[in-house]
XYZ file of C-alpha atoms in Angstrom:
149
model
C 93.468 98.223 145.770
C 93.808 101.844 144.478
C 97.438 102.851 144.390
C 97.752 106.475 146.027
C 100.131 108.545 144.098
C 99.519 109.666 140.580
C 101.076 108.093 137.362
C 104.123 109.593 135.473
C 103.464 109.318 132.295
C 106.086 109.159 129.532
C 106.506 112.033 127.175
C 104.576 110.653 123.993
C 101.265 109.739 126.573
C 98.775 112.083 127.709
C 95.295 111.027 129.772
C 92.199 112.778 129.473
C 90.376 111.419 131.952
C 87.113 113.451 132.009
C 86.641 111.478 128.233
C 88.484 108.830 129.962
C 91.205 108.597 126.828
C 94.454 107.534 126.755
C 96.636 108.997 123.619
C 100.055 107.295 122.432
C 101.845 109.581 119.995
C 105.243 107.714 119.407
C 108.195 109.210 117.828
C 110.943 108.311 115.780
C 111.380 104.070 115.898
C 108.451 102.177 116.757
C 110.382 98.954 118.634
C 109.233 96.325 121.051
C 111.155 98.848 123.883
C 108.408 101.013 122.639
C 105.509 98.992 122.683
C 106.505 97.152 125.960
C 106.394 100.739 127.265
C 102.965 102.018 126.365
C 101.940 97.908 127.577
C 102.749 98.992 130.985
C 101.698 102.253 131.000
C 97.924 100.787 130.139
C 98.063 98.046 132.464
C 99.126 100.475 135.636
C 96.261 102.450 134.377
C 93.535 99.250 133.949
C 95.004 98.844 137.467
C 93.817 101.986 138.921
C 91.238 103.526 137.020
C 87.975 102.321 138.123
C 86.220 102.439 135.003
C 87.194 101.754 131.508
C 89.539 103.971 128.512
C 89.338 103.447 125.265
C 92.827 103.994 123.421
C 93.717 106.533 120.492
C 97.506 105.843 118.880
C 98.746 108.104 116.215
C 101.755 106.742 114.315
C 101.830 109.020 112.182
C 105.391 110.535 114.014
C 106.912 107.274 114.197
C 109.700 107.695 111.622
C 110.368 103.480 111.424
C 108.464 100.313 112.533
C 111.109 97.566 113.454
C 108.692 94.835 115.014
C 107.958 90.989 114.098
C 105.308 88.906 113.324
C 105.972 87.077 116.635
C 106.415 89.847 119.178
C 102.765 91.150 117.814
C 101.241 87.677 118.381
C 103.061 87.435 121.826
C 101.790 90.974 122.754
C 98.576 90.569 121.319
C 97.655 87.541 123.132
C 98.985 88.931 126.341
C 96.628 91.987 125.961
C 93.516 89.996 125.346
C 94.085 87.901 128.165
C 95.075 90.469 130.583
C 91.727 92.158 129.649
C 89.268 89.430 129.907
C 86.490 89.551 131.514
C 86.237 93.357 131.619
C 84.427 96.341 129.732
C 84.731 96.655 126.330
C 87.284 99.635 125.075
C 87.892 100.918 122.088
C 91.551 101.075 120.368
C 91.877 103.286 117.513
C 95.040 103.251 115.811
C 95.974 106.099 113.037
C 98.068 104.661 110.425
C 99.093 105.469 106.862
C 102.575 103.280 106.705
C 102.071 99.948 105.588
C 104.166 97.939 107.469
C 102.553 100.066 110.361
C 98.766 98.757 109.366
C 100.051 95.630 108.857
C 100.744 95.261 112.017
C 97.867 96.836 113.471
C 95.411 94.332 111.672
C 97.081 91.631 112.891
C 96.721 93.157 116.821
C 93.341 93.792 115.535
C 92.606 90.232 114.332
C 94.189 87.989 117.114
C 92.209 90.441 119.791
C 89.210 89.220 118.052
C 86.557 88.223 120.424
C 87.851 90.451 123.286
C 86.487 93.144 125.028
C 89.234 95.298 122.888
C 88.199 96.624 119.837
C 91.016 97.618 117.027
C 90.339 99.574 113.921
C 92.921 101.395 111.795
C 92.244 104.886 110.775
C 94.098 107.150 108.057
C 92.240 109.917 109.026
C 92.158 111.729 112.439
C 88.173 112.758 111.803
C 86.876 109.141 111.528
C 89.178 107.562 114.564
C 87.115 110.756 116.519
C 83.892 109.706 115.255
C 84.481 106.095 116.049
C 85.840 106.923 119.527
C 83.338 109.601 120.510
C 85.596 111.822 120.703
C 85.764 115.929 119.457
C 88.793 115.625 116.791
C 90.304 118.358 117.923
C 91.579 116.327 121.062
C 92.770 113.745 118.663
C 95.388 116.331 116.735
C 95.936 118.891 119.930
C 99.585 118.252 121.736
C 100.282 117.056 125.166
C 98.608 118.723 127.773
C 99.382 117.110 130.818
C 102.149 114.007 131.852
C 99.703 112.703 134.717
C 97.310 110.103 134.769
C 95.174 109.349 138.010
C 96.696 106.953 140.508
């Protein structure tokens, strides 16, 4: 079932869905409010999209990381099981704080074996590469708070 009205996106997401990409830009504190947020804002999109995105998040903006070992885990597990059994999509997560790619290779190791695929980048150029993607779309700002619906 296709939901009919379109998806309004939060202010740190845009949706290119000619590519189809979804980019997470978070500000400021990176928290489980934060996390949980861009969690539903992929699942309502795995929900109506009819074909698969892969995922670009630059962290780079995020001023402070204040996450645990065990919400990771718990949201890592969640993600591989809500996505099993479908295409395989790419994550790509640009990082250059530590406690950051910390957490990203732990994501990246418990969703292992999934359809989702996590590597952490430090530069824009080779999360493009890896994704497919023309760089420039990886650096350029918002350009639309929409995502089909």
């Amino acid at each position: 079932m296709k939901p009919t009205k379109t998806l309004k996106l939060p202010p740190d997401v845009e949706f290119q869905k000619d590519i189809p990409l979804l980019i997470h830009r978070p500000r400021g504190l990176l928290n489980e409010a934060a996390v949980n947020k861009i969690i539903r804002v992929i699942g309502e999109l795995e929900f109506s999209m009819n074909k698969p995105f892969h995922r670009f998040a630059d962290t780079l903006e995020a001023d402070a990381v204040d996450l645990n070992f065990h919400y990771i885990l718990h949201v890592s597990l969640y993600r591989r099981l809500s996505y099993s059994g479908r295409p395989p999509v790419k994550t790509a997560i640009l990082a250059t704080d530590k406690t950051m790619i910390h957490y990203a290779k732990l994501h990246g190791i418990i969703t292992q074996g999934s359809p989702i695929k996590v590597r952490i980048f430090q530069e824009p150029e080779a999360a493009a590469k890896w994704l497919g993607v023309p760089v420039d779309l990886l650096s350029k700002e918002k350009t639309s708070g929409e995502a089909p619906g």
